[in-house]
Tab-separated table of C-alpha atoms in Angstrom:
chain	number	residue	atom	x	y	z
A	232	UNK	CA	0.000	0.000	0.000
A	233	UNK	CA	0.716	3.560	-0.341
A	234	UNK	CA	3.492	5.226	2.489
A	235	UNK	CA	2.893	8.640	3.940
A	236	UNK	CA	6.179	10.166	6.027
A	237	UNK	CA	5.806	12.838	7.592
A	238	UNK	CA	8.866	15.737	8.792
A	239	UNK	CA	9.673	16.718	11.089
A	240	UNK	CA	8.212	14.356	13.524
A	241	UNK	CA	8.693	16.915	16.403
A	242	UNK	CA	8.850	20.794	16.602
A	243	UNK	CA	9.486	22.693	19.254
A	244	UNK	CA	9.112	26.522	18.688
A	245	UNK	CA	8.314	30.035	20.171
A	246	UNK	CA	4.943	31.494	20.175
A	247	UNK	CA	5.138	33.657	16.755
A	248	UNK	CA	7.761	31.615	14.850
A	249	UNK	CA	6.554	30.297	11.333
A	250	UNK	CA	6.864	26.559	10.420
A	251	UNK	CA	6.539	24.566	7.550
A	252	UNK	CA	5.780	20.913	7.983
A	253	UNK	CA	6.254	18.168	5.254
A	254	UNK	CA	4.435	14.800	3.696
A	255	UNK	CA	5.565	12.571	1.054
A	256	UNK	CA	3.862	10.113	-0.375
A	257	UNK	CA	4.876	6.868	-2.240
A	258	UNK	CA	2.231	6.774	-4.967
A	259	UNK	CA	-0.144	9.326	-6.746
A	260	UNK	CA	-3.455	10.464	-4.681
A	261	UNK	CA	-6.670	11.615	-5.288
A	262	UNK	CA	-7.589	12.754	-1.632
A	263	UNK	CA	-4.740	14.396	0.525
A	264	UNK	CA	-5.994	16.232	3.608
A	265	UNK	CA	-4.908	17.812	6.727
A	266	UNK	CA	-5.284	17.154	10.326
A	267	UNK	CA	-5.313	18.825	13.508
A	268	UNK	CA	-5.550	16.427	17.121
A	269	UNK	CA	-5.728	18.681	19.558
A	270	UNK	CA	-4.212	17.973	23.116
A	271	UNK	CA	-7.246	16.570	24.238
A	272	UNK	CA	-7.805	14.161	21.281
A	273	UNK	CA	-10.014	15.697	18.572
A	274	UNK	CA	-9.365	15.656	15.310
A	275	UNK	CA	-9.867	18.640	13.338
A	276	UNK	CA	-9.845	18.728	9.641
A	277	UNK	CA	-7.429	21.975	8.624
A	278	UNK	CA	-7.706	21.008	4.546
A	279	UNK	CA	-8.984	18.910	1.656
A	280	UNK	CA	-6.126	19.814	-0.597
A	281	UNK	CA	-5.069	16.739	-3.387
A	282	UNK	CA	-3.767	19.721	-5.585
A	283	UNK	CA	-3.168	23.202	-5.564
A	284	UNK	CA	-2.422	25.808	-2.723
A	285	UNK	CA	-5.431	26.784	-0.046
A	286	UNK	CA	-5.765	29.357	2.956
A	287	UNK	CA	-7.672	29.685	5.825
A	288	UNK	CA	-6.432	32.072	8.055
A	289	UNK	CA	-2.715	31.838	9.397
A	290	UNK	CA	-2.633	27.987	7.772
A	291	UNK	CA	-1.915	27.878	4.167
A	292	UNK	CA	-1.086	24.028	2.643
A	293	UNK	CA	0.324	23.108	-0.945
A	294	UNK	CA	0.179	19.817	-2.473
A	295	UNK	CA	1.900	18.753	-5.643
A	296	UNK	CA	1.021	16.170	-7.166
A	297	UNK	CA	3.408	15.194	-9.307
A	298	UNK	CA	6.106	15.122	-6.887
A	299	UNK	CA	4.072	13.270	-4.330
A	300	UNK	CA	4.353	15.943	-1.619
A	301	UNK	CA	2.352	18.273	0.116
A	302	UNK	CA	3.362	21.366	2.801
A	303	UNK	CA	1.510	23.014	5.373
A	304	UNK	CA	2.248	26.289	6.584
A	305	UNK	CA	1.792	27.993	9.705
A	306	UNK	CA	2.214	31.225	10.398
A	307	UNK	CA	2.883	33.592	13.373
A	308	UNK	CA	1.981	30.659	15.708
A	309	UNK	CA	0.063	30.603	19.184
A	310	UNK	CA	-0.181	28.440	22.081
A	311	UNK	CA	-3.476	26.806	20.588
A	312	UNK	CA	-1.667	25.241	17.688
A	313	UNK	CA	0.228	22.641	19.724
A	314	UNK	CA	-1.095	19.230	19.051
A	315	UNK	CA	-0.268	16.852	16.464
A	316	UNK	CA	-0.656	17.416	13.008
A	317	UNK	CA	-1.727	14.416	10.667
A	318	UNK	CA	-1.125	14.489	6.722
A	319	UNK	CA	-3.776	11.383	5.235
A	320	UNK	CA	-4.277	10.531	1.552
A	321	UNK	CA	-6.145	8.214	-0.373
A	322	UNK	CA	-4.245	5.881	-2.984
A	323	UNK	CA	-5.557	6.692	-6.879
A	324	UNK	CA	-7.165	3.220	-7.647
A	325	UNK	CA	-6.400	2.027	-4.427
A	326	UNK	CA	-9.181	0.329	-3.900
A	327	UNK	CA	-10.284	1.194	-0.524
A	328	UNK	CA	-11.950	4.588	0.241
A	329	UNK	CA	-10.251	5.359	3.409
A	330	UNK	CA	-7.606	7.585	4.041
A	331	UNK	CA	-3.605	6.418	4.935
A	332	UNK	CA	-2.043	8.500	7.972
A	333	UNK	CA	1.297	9.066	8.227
A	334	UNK	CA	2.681	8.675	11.772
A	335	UNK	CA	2.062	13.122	12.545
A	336	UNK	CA	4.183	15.798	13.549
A	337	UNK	CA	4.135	17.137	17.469
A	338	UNK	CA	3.952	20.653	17.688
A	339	UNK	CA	5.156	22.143	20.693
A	340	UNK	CA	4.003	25.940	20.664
A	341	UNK	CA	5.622	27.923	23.885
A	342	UNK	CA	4.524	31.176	25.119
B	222	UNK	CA	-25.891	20.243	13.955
B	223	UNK	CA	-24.161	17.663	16.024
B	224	UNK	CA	-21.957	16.545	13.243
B	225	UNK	CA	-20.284	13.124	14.451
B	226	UNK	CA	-21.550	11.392	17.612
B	227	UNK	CA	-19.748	8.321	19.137
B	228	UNK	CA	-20.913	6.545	22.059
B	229	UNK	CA	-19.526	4.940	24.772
B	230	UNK	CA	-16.687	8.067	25.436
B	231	UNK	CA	-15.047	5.206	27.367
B	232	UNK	CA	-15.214	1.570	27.934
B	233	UNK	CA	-13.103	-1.053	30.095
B	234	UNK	CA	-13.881	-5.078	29.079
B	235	UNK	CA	-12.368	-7.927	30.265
B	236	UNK	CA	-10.670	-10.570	27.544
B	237	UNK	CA	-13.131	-12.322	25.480
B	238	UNK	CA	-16.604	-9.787	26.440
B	239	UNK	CA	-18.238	-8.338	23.290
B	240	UNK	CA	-19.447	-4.488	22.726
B	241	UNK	CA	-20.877	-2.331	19.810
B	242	UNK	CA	-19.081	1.288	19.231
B	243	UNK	CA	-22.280	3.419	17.940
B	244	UNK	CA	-21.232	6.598	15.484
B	245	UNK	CA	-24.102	8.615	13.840
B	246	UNK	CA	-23.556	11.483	11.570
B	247	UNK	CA	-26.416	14.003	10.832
B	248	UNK	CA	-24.798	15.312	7.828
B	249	UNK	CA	-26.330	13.113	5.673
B	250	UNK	CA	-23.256	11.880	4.459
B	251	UNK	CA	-23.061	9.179	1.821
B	252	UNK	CA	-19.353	7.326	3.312
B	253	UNK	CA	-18.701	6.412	6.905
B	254	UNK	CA	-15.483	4.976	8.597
B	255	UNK	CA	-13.876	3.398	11.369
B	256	UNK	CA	-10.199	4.149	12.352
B	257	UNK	CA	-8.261	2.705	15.717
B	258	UNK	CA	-5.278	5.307	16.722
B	259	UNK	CA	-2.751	3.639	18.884
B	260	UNK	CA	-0.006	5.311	21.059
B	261	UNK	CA	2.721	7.222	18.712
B	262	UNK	CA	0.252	5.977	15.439
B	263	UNK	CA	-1.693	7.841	12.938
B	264	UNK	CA	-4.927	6.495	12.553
B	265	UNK	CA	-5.490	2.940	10.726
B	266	UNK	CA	-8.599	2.528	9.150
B	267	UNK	CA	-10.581	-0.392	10.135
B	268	UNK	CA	-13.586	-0.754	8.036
B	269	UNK	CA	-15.390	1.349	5.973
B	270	UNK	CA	-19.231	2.103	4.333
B	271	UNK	CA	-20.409	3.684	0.717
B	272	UNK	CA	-23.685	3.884	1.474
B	273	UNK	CA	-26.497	2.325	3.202
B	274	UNK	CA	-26.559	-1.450	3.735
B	275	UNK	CA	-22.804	-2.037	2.528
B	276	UNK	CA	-19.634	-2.372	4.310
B	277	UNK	CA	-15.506	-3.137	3.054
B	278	UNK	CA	-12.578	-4.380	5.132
B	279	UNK	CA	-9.921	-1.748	5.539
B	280	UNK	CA	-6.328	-1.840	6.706
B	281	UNK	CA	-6.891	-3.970	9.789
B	282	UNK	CA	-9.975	-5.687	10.069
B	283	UNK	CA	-9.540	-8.789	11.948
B	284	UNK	CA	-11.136	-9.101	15.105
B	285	UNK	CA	-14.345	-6.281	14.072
B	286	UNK	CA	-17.429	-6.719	12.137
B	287	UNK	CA	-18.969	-3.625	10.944
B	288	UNK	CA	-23.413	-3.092	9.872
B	289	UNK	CA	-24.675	0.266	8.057
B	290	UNK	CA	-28.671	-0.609	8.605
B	291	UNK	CA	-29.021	3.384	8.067
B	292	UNK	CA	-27.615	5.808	6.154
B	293	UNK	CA	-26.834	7.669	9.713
B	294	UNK	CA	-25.677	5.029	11.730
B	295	UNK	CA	-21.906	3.003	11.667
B	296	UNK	CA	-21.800	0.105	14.135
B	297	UNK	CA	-18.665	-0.935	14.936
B	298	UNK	CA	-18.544	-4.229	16.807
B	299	UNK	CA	-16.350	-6.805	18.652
B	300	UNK	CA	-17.491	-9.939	18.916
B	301	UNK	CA	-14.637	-11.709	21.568
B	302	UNK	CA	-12.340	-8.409	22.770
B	303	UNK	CA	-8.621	-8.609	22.998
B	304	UNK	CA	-5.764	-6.772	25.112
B	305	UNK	CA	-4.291	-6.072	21.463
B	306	UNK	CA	-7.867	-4.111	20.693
B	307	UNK	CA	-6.978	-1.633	23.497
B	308	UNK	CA	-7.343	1.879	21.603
B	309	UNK	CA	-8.652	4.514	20.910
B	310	UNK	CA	-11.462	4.103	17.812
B	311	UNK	CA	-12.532	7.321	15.850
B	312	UNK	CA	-15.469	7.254	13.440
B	313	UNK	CA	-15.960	9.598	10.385
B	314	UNK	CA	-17.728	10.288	7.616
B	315	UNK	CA	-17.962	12.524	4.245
B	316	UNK	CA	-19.121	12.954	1.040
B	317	UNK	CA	-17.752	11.191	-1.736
B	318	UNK	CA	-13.901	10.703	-1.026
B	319	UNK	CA	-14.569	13.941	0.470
B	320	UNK	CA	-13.275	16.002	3.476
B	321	UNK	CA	-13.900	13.716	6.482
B	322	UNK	CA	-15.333	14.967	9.483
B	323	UNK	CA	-14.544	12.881	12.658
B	324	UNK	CA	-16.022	12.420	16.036
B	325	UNK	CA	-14.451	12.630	19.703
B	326	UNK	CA	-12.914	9.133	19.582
B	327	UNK	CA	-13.829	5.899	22.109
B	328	UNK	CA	-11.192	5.013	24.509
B	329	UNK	CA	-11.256	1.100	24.740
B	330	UNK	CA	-9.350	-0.448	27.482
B	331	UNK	CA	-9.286	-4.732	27.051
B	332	UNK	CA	-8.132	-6.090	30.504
């Protein structure tokens, strides 16, 4: 089946620092999205993004494609954006309709 | 709008009891999904539903059996539980290979 790494796997950074966090992906997608698990466990869909560049406030992701990677940006960062943060995608002609995980990177947001 | 509803929050069973994980979605949302999350793991999904009255294995399916009577409901079942079934279980659902919108989780603890 199709891998998903994801980099870095931890981040530790100052309360208004900017990060950029990574997936790759093994095989071509039709279905890449973006999570958000929250210290207390919920899961929070950030982006439906299998191509393309989107924004929603001080999160912006890219995904190509073609090169089987996507990027998610934060910006000026708080306290509230610690968690985990999940890339998922879901294998063109895979066969099965659920998304992959990759393993998530730990943000660690200090004030 | 209550989006995704799981019930039990939290359940302790002793080797070889059965249970049924209940998820119901109000969004009228055609695909529904099981996932377990285990410690330092993305998600894994477990089984999955297209539509009313049909159900596919996923990534690790052994050990669950799945029914999708109604197009709201997802039961997710274990028929003799396990020590190795001790997780946490998240439910979703979406659109067509959509964005997937997920509920609070089920902590399972198998003694």
């Amino acid at each position: 089946g199709i891998q998903v790494e994801q980099s870095p796997p931890d981040l530790i950074l100052q309360e208004g620092a900017n990060s950029t966090l990574r997936c790759n992906f093994s095989d071509s997608v039709n279905n890449l999205q973006w999570f958000h698990q929250n210290p207390w466990g919920q899961l929070i869909n950030l982006f439906y993004i299998p191509s393309g560049t989107k924004q929603n406030g001080r999160l912006s992701a890219t995904t190509v494609a073609t090169e089987r990677y996507s990027l998610l940006y934060i910006s000026s960062s708080q306290t509230t954006d610690s968690g985990v943060y999940f890339c998922a995608v879901c294998e063109t002609g895979g066969g099965a309709d659920g998304l992959t995980f990759g393993k998530g990177t730990h943000l660690i947001i200090q004030p | 709008n209550a989006g995704v509803t799981q019930t039990p929050k939290f359940r302790v069973l002793k080797t070889g009891q059965s249970m049924t994980l209940l998820c119901a979605q109000d969004m009228n949302h055609e695909y529904m999904y099981w996932y377990r999350q285990d410690p330092g793991m993305g998600l894994r999904l477990i089984h999955y539903s297209v539509g009313e009255g049909t159900t596919a294995k996923g990534e690790v399916p052994d050990g669950y059996n799945v029914s999708r009577l109604k197009k709201q409901n997802f039961l997710l079942g274990l028929e003799s539980a396990a020590p190795s079934q001790t997780s946490v279980y998240f439910c979703a659902s979406s659109y067509i290979q959509g964005k997937q919108y997920f509920g609070a989780g089920t902590r399972l603890s198998v003694l």
